XYZ file of C-alpha atoms in Angstrom:
675
model
C 106.614 68.306 63.881
C 108.973 70.708 65.785
C 110.057 70.335 69.356
C 112.145 73.076 70.886
C 114.611 72.288 73.611
C 114.795 75.166 76.067
C 118.193 76.572 76.982
C 117.015 78.240 80.238
C 119.772 80.225 81.849
C 122.552 78.234 80.161
C 125.552 80.163 79.004
C 125.301 79.108 75.360
C 126.802 80.972 72.382
C 123.590 80.547 70.548
C 120.764 82.927 70.167
C 118.522 79.851 70.604
C 118.533 76.121 71.064
C 116.697 74.545 68.191
C 115.427 70.999 67.792
C 114.790 69.124 64.606
C 111.983 66.612 64.540
C 111.388 64.091 61.855
C 109.211 61.097 61.654
C 109.955 57.651 60.199
C 107.225 55.592 58.462
C 105.872 54.399 61.833
C 105.573 57.889 63.250
C 108.469 57.761 65.740
C 110.227 61.037 66.632
C 113.804 61.936 65.968
C 115.220 65.038 67.752
C 118.456 66.910 67.196
C 119.811 69.947 68.966
C 122.813 72.299 68.857
C 125.111 74.046 71.328
C 128.765 74.788 71.758
C 129.715 73.204 74.982
C 131.039 69.582 74.818
C 130.200 69.035 78.439
C 126.625 70.199 78.625
C 123.577 67.929 78.136
C 120.029 69.218 77.799
C 116.883 67.310 78.524
C 113.279 68.183 77.574
C 110.470 65.809 78.062
C 111.570 62.632 76.084
C 114.475 64.148 74.279
C 118.095 64.659 75.411
C 120.952 66.192 73.560
C 124.731 65.913 73.925
C 127.046 68.158 72.055
C 130.533 68.149 70.536
C 132.702 70.447 68.480
C 133.422 69.492 64.945
C 136.983 68.981 63.757
C 135.920 69.927 60.274
C 138.221 72.360 58.465
C 135.203 74.697 58.063
C 134.114 76.827 60.989
C 131.112 74.767 62.234
C 129.506 72.846 65.087
C 128.034 69.332 64.985
C 125.744 67.550 67.240
C 124.099 64.247 68.335
C 120.641 62.984 67.761
C 118.362 61.374 70.352
C 114.970 59.730 69.756
C 111.918 59.572 71.946
C 112.680 55.916 72.613
C 116.105 56.797 74.106
C 118.083 55.708 71.052
C 121.183 57.875 70.784
C 123.575 58.085 67.903
C 126.689 60.135 67.585
C 127.353 62.158 64.520
C 130.841 60.654 64.473
C 129.647 57.021 64.932
C 129.687 54.587 62.050
C 127.636 51.978 63.790
C 124.118 51.238 62.603
C 121.111 52.654 64.384
C 119.402 50.356 66.991
C 116.236 49.427 65.237
C 113.914 48.606 68.170
C 112.505 45.925 65.834
C 111.792 48.611 63.317
C 113.175 47.808 59.914
C 111.971 51.060 58.447
C 113.919 52.964 61.062
C 117.039 50.859 60.345
C 116.835 51.789 56.653
C 116.837 55.436 57.470
C 120.330 55.244 59.063
C 121.860 56.119 55.693
C 120.150 59.507 56.038
C 121.569 60.105 59.502
C 124.735 61.969 58.505
C 122.882 63.996 55.998
C 120.616 65.420 58.695
C 123.527 66.541 60.882
C 123.619 70.291 60.523
C 126.945 72.243 60.522
C 126.344 75.389 62.465
C 128.364 78.227 61.005
C 130.352 80.643 63.243
C 130.656 83.204 60.447
C 128.257 85.310 58.375
C 124.702 86.274 59.042
C 123.794 82.785 60.208
C 126.607 82.591 62.742
C 125.599 80.436 65.741
C 122.099 80.095 64.252
C 120.336 76.956 63.023
C 118.672 76.794 59.611
C 116.488 73.842 60.599
C 112.748 74.097 60.319
C 111.007 76.243 62.943
C 107.290 77.025 62.666
C 106.941 80.674 61.495
C 104.869 83.307 63.241
C 102.292 85.060 60.957
C 102.239 88.834 61.635
C 99.472 91.191 60.439
C 101.840 94.034 59.606
C 104.854 94.607 57.423
C 107.613 97.104 56.725
C 108.473 99.662 59.372
C 105.391 98.622 61.406
C 107.263 95.408 62.337
C 110.352 97.341 63.382
C 108.138 99.539 65.634
C 106.351 96.665 67.272
C 108.401 95.273 70.200
C 106.675 91.902 70.029
C 107.928 91.302 66.553
C 111.041 93.434 66.172
C 114.453 91.605 66.100
C 116.430 94.702 65.333
C 119.684 93.957 63.525
C 119.114 90.175 63.856
C 116.656 90.099 60.885
C 118.160 87.921 58.138
C 118.371 89.130 54.592
C 115.446 86.982 53.498
C 113.283 88.449 56.156
C 114.265 91.995 55.213
C 113.154 91.328 51.715
C 109.893 89.477 52.261
C 108.800 91.729 55.108
C 109.643 94.797 53.095
C 112.107 96.769 55.201
C 115.347 96.283 53.321
C 117.333 99.439 53.688
C 115.505 100.445 56.964
C 118.153 98.792 59.176
C 121.970 99.075 59.236
C 123.482 96.589 56.786
C 125.276 94.340 59.209
C 123.257 91.316 60.206
C 123.890 90.234 63.771
C 122.363 87.665 66.125
C 120.895 87.552 69.597
C 124.299 86.769 71.108
C 125.857 89.969 69.777
C 122.724 91.980 70.609
C 122.709 90.624 74.195
C 126.406 91.383 74.702
C 125.898 94.965 73.563
C 123.055 95.542 75.951
C 124.894 93.962 78.870
C 127.941 96.152 78.119
C 125.795 99.282 78.212
C 124.192 98.214 81.520
C 127.437 97.211 83.230
C 129.073 100.520 82.086
C 126.596 102.443 84.293
C 127.021 103.127 88.010
C 123.433 104.225 88.605
C 120.790 101.487 89.021
C 118.088 103.847 87.763
C 120.072 104.395 84.617
C 120.401 100.710 84.188
C 116.601 100.446 84.614
C 116.123 103.026 81.887
C 118.384 101.056 79.469
C 116.391 97.867 80.148
C 113.003 99.570 79.786
C 114.109 101.238 76.535
C 114.970 97.764 75.261
C 111.572 96.504 76.547
C 109.866 99.098 74.351
C 111.945 98.093 71.302
C 112.461 94.354 71.455
C 110.552 92.250 73.989
C 112.193 88.981 72.919
C 115.725 90.224 73.577
C 114.629 91.968 76.693
C 113.164 88.751 78.229
C 116.150 86.749 76.971
C 118.403 88.886 79.014
C 116.141 88.511 82.061
C 116.037 84.762 81.772
C 119.811 84.357 81.348
C 120.842 86.941 83.931
C 117.962 86.956 86.465
C 120.112 87.497 89.550
C 121.646 90.584 88.018
C 118.546 91.986 86.317
C 115.734 91.335 88.820
C 116.775 94.134 91.250
C 116.935 96.555 88.278
C 113.519 96.009 86.906
C 111.804 95.340 90.268
C 112.689 95.929 93.971
C 114.545 97.917 94.958
C 115.088 100.010 91.764
C 111.385 100.013 90.646
C 110.479 102.357 93.547
C 112.671 105.173 92.160
C 111.419 104.334 88.619
C 107.795 104.906 89.853
C 108.672 108.192 91.444
C 110.207 109.377 88.155
C 107.553 107.801 85.947
C 105.978 110.977 84.773
C 109.126 112.921 83.993
C 110.693 110.084 81.999
C 107.639 108.749 80.239
C 108.473 107.664 76.712
C 105.923 105.162 75.355
C 102.540 103.973 76.677
C 102.366 100.510 77.982
C 99.215 98.922 79.518
C 95.813 100.524 80.137
C 94.419 103.189 82.427
C 90.874 103.306 83.763
C 89.398 106.467 85.402
C 86.139 107.847 86.602
C 85.639 109.474 83.174
C 85.565 106.050 81.680
C 82.559 104.859 83.658
C 79.923 103.360 81.343
C 82.506 102.756 78.596
C 84.704 100.065 80.020
C 82.933 97.124 78.399
C 83.890 98.583 74.942
C 87.106 100.216 76.126
C 88.799 96.807 76.895
C 88.588 96.030 73.177
C 91.077 98.838 72.539
C 93.712 96.429 73.815
C 94.981 94.731 70.640
C 95.595 91.176 72.052
C 92.776 88.654 72.226
C 94.277 86.065 74.510
C 95.199 87.844 77.766
C 96.019 85.377 80.585
C 97.282 87.638 83.404
C 96.341 91.244 84.368
C 98.316 93.002 87.148
C 96.334 95.999 88.380
C 97.122 98.701 90.902
C 95.357 101.897 92.061
C 98.696 103.381 93.041
C 97.556 104.035 96.618
C 100.347 102.182 98.396
C 103.324 101.637 96.131
C 105.940 99.526 98.024
C 106.767 101.523 101.189
C 106.507 104.821 99.299
C 102.811 105.568 99.761
C 100.372 107.116 97.285
C 102.019 107.516 93.928
C 98.795 107.532 91.895
C 99.227 106.815 88.139
C 103.052 106.686 88.613
C 102.410 103.307 90.175
C 102.215 101.805 86.551
C 105.848 100.901 87.025
C 104.754 98.131 89.457
C 102.467 96.182 87.110
C 104.976 96.481 84.256
C 107.728 95.151 86.443
C 105.578 92.339 87.850
C 104.540 91.201 84.433
C 108.097 91.232 83.166
C 108.733 88.613 85.904
C 105.656 86.648 84.834
C 107.091 86.398 81.362
C 110.773 85.740 82.249
C 110.333 83.735 85.446
C 106.901 82.184 84.859
C 107.019 81.595 81.164
C 103.867 83.478 80.200
C 104.197 84.998 76.743
C 104.394 88.819 76.690
C 101.320 89.210 74.446
C 99.305 87.473 77.114
C 99.880 89.942 79.948
C 98.307 93.355 80.579
C 99.412 96.064 83.085
C 96.656 98.254 84.432
C 96.223 101.332 86.576
C 92.861 102.123 88.007
C 93.379 105.837 88.415
C 91.039 106.950 91.127
C 92.955 110.184 91.767
C 95.674 110.831 94.375
C 95.911 112.320 97.811
C 99.641 113.085 97.320
C 99.759 116.881 97.389
C 103.099 116.875 95.617
C 101.609 115.064 92.656
C 98.486 117.286 92.661
C 100.768 120.211 92.039
C 103.225 118.528 89.741
C 103.130 119.912 86.161
C 104.588 116.649 84.807
C 102.276 114.255 86.687
C 100.321 112.195 84.083
C 97.468 110.941 86.220
C 94.186 112.391 87.352
C 94.934 115.463 89.456
C 92.009 115.185 91.802
C 91.564 113.867 95.288
C 90.933 110.108 95.458
C 87.497 108.742 95.059
C 85.957 107.325 98.254
C 83.164 104.901 99.156
C 80.657 103.823 96.570
C 82.247 105.812 93.779
C 85.571 104.025 94.234
C 84.143 100.495 94.510
C 81.817 100.997 91.478
C 84.821 102.117 89.439
C 86.740 98.936 90.396
C 83.733 96.751 89.910
C 83.065 97.973 86.315
C 86.696 97.245 85.546
C 86.489 93.689 86.952
C 83.295 92.963 84.972
C 84.721 94.377 81.741
C 87.980 92.391 81.748
C 86.195 89.235 82.723
C 83.661 89.727 79.939
C 86.400 90.021 77.249
C 88.802 87.504 78.778
C 86.622 85.059 80.832
C 89.626 82.998 82.154
C 92.027 85.914 82.897
C 93.823 85.901 86.242
C 93.711 89.320 87.963
C 96.533 90.130 90.379
C 95.749 93.004 92.785
C 98.952 94.889 93.547
C 99.764 97.642 96.018
C 96.196 98.657 97.052
C 96.029 100.509 100.342
C 95.295 98.328 103.417
C 91.817 99.783 103.971
C 90.667 98.499 100.567
C 92.930 95.584 99.706
C 91.195 92.939 101.926
C 87.729 94.248 101.106
C 88.337 93.843 97.387
C 89.947 90.424 97.856
C 87.028 89.107 99.948
C 84.502 90.367 97.424
C 86.035 88.951 94.250
C 88.188 85.918 95.188
C 85.425 83.269 94.826
C 83.701 84.742 91.761
C 86.818 85.760 89.739
C 90.204 84.169 89.184
C 92.163 86.625 91.285
C 94.527 87.110 94.192
C 96.235 89.871 96.116
C 99.956 89.581 95.970
C 100.574 91.862 98.949
C 98.259 89.684 101.136
C 98.424 86.138 99.706
C 101.649 86.270 97.649
C 103.690 87.775 100.477
C 102.053 85.302 102.887
C 102.924 82.338 100.791
C 106.481 83.459 100.171
C 107.020 84.174 103.866
C 105.573 80.763 104.715
C 108.050 79.168 102.381
C 110.900 81.102 104.004
C 109.730 80.202 107.506
C 109.618 76.500 106.623
C 113.067 76.754 105.172
C 114.260 78.551 108.307
C 112.819 75.781 110.507
C 114.727 73.269 108.423
C 117.906 75.363 108.622
C 117.453 75.502 112.429
C 117.086 71.730 112.617
C 113.390 71.826 113.618
C 110.546 69.775 112.133
C 108.635 71.885 109.682
C 105.412 70.529 111.201
C 106.373 72.333 114.380
C 105.281 75.638 112.994
C 102.514 75.785 115.597
C 105.117 75.684 118.376
C 106.632 78.996 117.335
C 106.066 82.377 118.947
C 105.709 84.859 116.161
C 105.875 88.665 116.462
C 104.692 90.484 113.330
C 105.458 94.198 113.184
C 102.852 95.789 110.886
C 99.084 95.135 110.920
C 98.382 96.296 107.397
C 97.335 94.165 104.467
C 100.763 92.546 104.154
C 101.268 91.803 107.909
C 97.760 90.392 108.411
C 98.098 88.491 105.146
C 101.207 86.802 106.291
C 99.609 85.988 109.701
C 96.561 84.461 107.893
C 98.682 82.256 105.631
C 100.884 81.059 108.544
C 97.794 80.431 110.684
C 96.257 78.408 107.846
C 99.422 76.396 107.513
C 99.358 75.589 111.207
C 95.775 74.354 110.859
C 96.848 72.246 107.889
C 99.477 70.693 110.236
C 96.789 69.694 112.799
C 96.480 72.749 115.084
C 93.071 74.094 116.061
C 92.267 77.641 114.900
C 92.551 78.958 118.440
C 95.847 77.174 119.037
C 97.161 78.696 115.813
C 95.980 82.181 116.732
C 97.730 81.996 120.081
C 101.095 81.817 118.344
C 100.862 85.446 117.002
C 101.638 88.826 118.515
C 100.736 91.483 115.917
C 101.991 94.982 116.640
C 101.100 98.212 114.787
C 102.036 101.860 115.362
C 99.778 101.885 118.524
C 101.286 98.754 119.936
C 100.093 95.170 120.404
C 96.644 94.537 118.895
C 94.286 94.020 121.889
C 90.630 93.591 122.609
C 90.404 97.211 123.603
C 90.988 98.092 119.888
C 88.056 96.028 118.746
C 85.971 98.822 117.204
C 89.007 100.201 115.351
C 90.122 96.970 113.736
C 89.059 95.163 110.629
C 87.501 91.711 110.770
C 90.805 90.175 109.749
C 92.723 92.145 112.358
C 90.354 91.027 115.105
C 91.408 87.429 114.638
C 94.802 88.381 116.138
C 93.775 90.514 119.109
C 95.291 89.546 122.437
C 93.276 89.606 125.649
C 96.197 91.094 127.538
C 98.798 93.774 127.021
C 96.890 95.628 124.237
C 98.958 98.663 123.151
C 102.235 97.253 124.442
C 105.158 98.612 122.285
C 107.288 96.340 120.133
C 110.317 96.286 122.361
C 108.313 95.299 125.409
C 106.423 92.653 123.473
C 109.784 91.099 122.464
C 111.077 91.171 126.073
C 107.952 89.639 127.651
C 106.890 86.983 125.112
C 110.339 85.983 123.955
C 109.449 85.214 120.295
C 111.289 82.748 118.072
C 110.407 84.798 114.956
C 110.339 88.476 114.185
C 108.724 89.598 110.938
C 108.623 93.157 109.786
C 106.118 94.637 107.290
C 105.872 98.228 108.485
C 107.695 100.286 105.866
C 109.473 101.964 108.738
C 113.277 101.824 108.021
C 115.410 100.925 111.056
C 112.434 99.893 113.263
C 114.252 96.853 114.612
C 116.685 98.600 117.019
C 119.751 96.911 118.438
C 118.064 96.162 121.755
C 115.189 94.321 120.105
C 117.524 92.181 117.950
C 119.744 91.349 120.891
C 116.772 90.367 123.033
C 115.755 88.026 120.233
C 119.162 86.371 120.318
C 119.099 86.134 124.154
C 115.702 84.370 124.176
C 116.207 82.048 121.211
C 119.288 80.103 120.100
C 118.673 80.754 116.386
C 116.100 83.512 116.009
C 114.368 83.910 112.680
C 114.528 87.575 111.586
C 112.742 88.725 108.419
C 112.598 92.499 107.763
C 110.362 92.326 104.753
C 109.686 95.940 103.914
C 111.016 97.438 100.661
C 112.675 99.277 99.050
C 115.877 98.929 100.910
C 115.690 102.235 102.761
C 112.391 101.008 104.283
C 113.851 97.732 105.637
C 113.360 97.365 109.430
C 116.993 96.432 109.727
C 119.896 95.483 107.497
C 121.520 92.078 107.148
C 124.736 93.413 108.618
C 122.882 94.682 111.694
C 120.952 91.410 112.210
C 124.075 89.264 111.984
C 126.254 91.645 114.126
C 123.656 92.058 116.893
C 122.978 88.316 117.077
C 126.611 87.330 116.807
C 125.799 85.477 113.602
C 123.172 83.290 115.204
C 120.122 84.525 113.332
C 118.430 83.113 110.273
C 117.842 86.043 108.039
C 115.772 86.947 104.919
C 114.659 90.334 103.712
C 112.280 91.991 101.317
C 115.077 93.807 99.524
C 118.444 92.331 98.549
C 121.466 92.678 100.735
C 125.019 91.762 100.047
C 126.781 88.864 101.911
C 128.116 89.754 105.400
C 131.615 88.727 106.532
C 132.118 88.513 110.310
C 134.432 86.496 112.559
C 136.154 84.799 109.584
C 132.714 83.576 108.400
C 130.480 84.743 105.451
C 126.751 84.908 105.839
C 124.505 84.828 102.822
C 121.161 86.720 103.257
C 118.469 85.700 100.853
C 115.647 87.825 99.565
C 112.068 86.886 100.525
C 110.762 88.001 97.192
C 107.214 87.332 96.054
C 108.605 86.584 92.553
C 109.332 83.096 93.926
C 105.566 82.506 94.157
C 103.416 84.656 91.893
C 104.805 83.668 88.449
C 104.399 79.922 89.146
C 101.072 80.444 90.846
C 99.743 82.453 87.820
C 101.114 79.881 85.422
C 99.511 77.005 87.226
C 96.131 78.700 87.694
C 95.841 79.727 84.066
C 97.100 76.456 82.558
C 94.711 74.477 84.682
C 91.705 76.785 84.035
C 91.108 77.264 87.799
C 88.079 79.269 88.750
C 89.616 80.697 91.946
C 92.889 80.754 93.876
C 92.184 78.643 96.957
C 94.046 78.791 100.270
C 95.286 75.244 99.693
C 96.848 76.357 96.403
C 98.861 78.978 98.268
C 99.935 76.404 100.823
C 101.185 73.874 98.219
C 102.876 76.647 96.340
C 104.807 77.526 99.509
C 105.666 73.869 100.148
C 107.021 73.504 96.603
C 109.188 76.587 97.042
C 110.487 75.477 100.464
C 111.267 72.101 99.223
C 113.362 73.567 96.406
C 116.028 74.800 98.820
C 118.924 72.269 98.986
C 120.491 71.066 102.212
C 123.765 72.762 101.169
C 121.987 76.119 100.741
C 120.334 75.712 104.127
C 123.788 75.077 105.705
C 124.893 78.377 104.235
C 121.943 80.147 105.961
C 119.952 80.484 102.775
C 116.195 79.903 103.025
C 115.390 80.679 99.376
C 116.974 79.210 96.233
C 119.148 81.486 93.978
C 117.284 83.523 91.445
C 119.168 81.815 88.706
C 116.842 78.833 89.387
C 113.701 80.865 89.251
C 112.223 79.229 86.105
C 112.747 75.780 87.666
C 111.064 77.092 90.859
C 108.134 78.509 88.981
C 107.688 75.235 87.135
C 107.589 73.312 90.429
C 105.146 75.802 91.891
C 102.943 75.574 88.817
C 102.910 71.826 88.986
C 101.897 71.885 92.662
C 99.109 74.402 91.941
C 97.774 72.361 88.992
C 97.772 69.170 91.085
C 95.790 70.999 93.765
C 93.395 72.429 91.213
C 92.790 68.889 89.866
C 92.148 67.647 93.452
C 89.647 70.415 93.974
C 87.929 69.758 90.670
C 88.861 73.226 89.486
C 91.019 72.241 86.510
C 88.544 73.040 83.789
C 91.199 72.969 81.033
C 92.886 69.729 82.043
C 92.035 66.063 82.447
C 94.473 64.780 85.023
C 94.136 61.195 83.855
C 95.502 62.063 80.397
C 98.542 63.989 81.544
C 101.182 61.386 82.558
C 104.031 63.845 82.987
C 102.700 67.077 84.389
C 106.137 68.660 84.768
C 106.931 68.022 81.116
C 103.497 69.544 80.190
C 104.169 72.659 82.148
C 107.718 72.928 80.684
C 106.328 72.670 77.153
C 103.847 75.480 77.836
C 106.412 77.914 79.193
C 107.363 80.824 76.920
C 111.073 80.863 75.915
C 112.311 84.108 74.406
C 113.881 83.064 71.133
C 113.607 84.553 67.634
C 111.282 82.695 65.251
C 110.752 83.330 61.531
C 108.185 85.912 60.615
C 105.847 85.807 57.638
C 103.278 88.378 56.597
C 99.676 87.245 57.175
C 97.830 87.539 53.874
C 94.361 86.839 52.752
C 94.232 85.084 49.432
C 91.101 85.260 47.387
C 90.369 83.383 44.134
């Protein structure tokens, strides 16, 4: 039996943390692990490991062993093993020192364990392995693998390891000044070696997340056609109507857990980018793998290419999508529906995440599919849950009771899918806390380009927007709404850079001791205000979070730390929990408990520093907590078709065990033997 201890974001010298499992005659488990730091301990379910450097004359590293019954023995100890009334286990103590592995720091096995690790059978060999990013290890293939997999001579002779490979990629990235160039380096690696790519993301999430997703992904999408190198994901068009049921079988992987799909109609705050929007599902799914622990062969990025209304793309010789005007009405919805039926037929339990659909279609699609398919809309529900978590954290930072959400006066700038989605999730949270639906609605003032939503706009508004109409002052501009209603929170989801003018921010500070200001539009140039402006215009009184990252702000001998209200805090854990539990739909209560789990992850020290979200370096721990909360809710709702809650005694350990960890494993060729 093999049990791997996960290294997470730890700064180890090893390409992986390996555990050795052995059984005595009564079936008890012995676990050993390796690392280089004498001060670091690792725990995983029932096993813990402590580490020390060897004083041996050879260049090596030794380690301790811990059992599932919490028996610990040092490799340097001469005392006998505590038997726990197990004579057979006592007799095995003579073997203890023989099982201690000396990890070499030289040669092709430098910093690598040779202990047993279950191999992965691959259906290809030779150069096909080197050209498959799921299997390729590059120069880290050992001599034995190069022989048995039949590509000796196809790689440079030096055999390296993941540590050296990672250092080389990081050096290349950090040598570049341009973020888009850094993005290109990472995506080139993504196309060559997915294990190394995700290892770098896991170990350096704070540095890498802005390069593979917001804000850099916006520019990457705009340049998608001109720098296209290798296909990734699937495309569905009007020409594919009637063929999708068969077409999905062109995807080579049988066990897809998560699909992220866009029609490219509203990419971030950049508008209609058509098929160039493929960069969004690719980036999102990279975060599912690195932050949420879903294996890369279990994700599928998709573009439903219904055309584009972007005249520049219609005339662009290098645009790779359908160069026709967008489909409308029945033609559009029938295209989407065939896609949904096709993917559900091949992968019945797949989670479909809708991403960056235009506001006029996003809510309609969500309402139609959310109870019959396992799906959610990240712009509506993901943004809402993340914002709710940030708001709950902000209330804690302000010294308020989080159950006082219904006492707030909330102005939301932007009545599109994101703005209304946030309002819906916040309203639902207020109802969960005991407010009536009408009391909750009365807390909101939703403003669009035409001003405050009012009853006079009834016929122009969607059903969801009508929930937030005001009886008075319909059409009142944003600055006047802030003056008259004196909000305690100002949330921006307009995509209009600089919308929050100095007068508006100063009025917020005048009417509220610690105003909560969240300009959530991205990329950075679309943010309604910057962190520096918000802190300066409120004299450092505001509690701030933004959709795009901002650097710390120093003012009046004090440093303020803005945090990013990024959906990646929610969707990886939400997807992990929904798929592990076998949920049939994503309920509103799942979103609420996910937001609570995220909000509770922020420490008191971080709140005192003005941070309302945890650091991205903790993202895998956050995702695990969110997944546990979602699974617990699925069990309560009777939705956990894959789990029996009574049989899982440690749900957190169960989720931890199921999370993908990007480490190299031995490869063997899959062969059919006939006699």
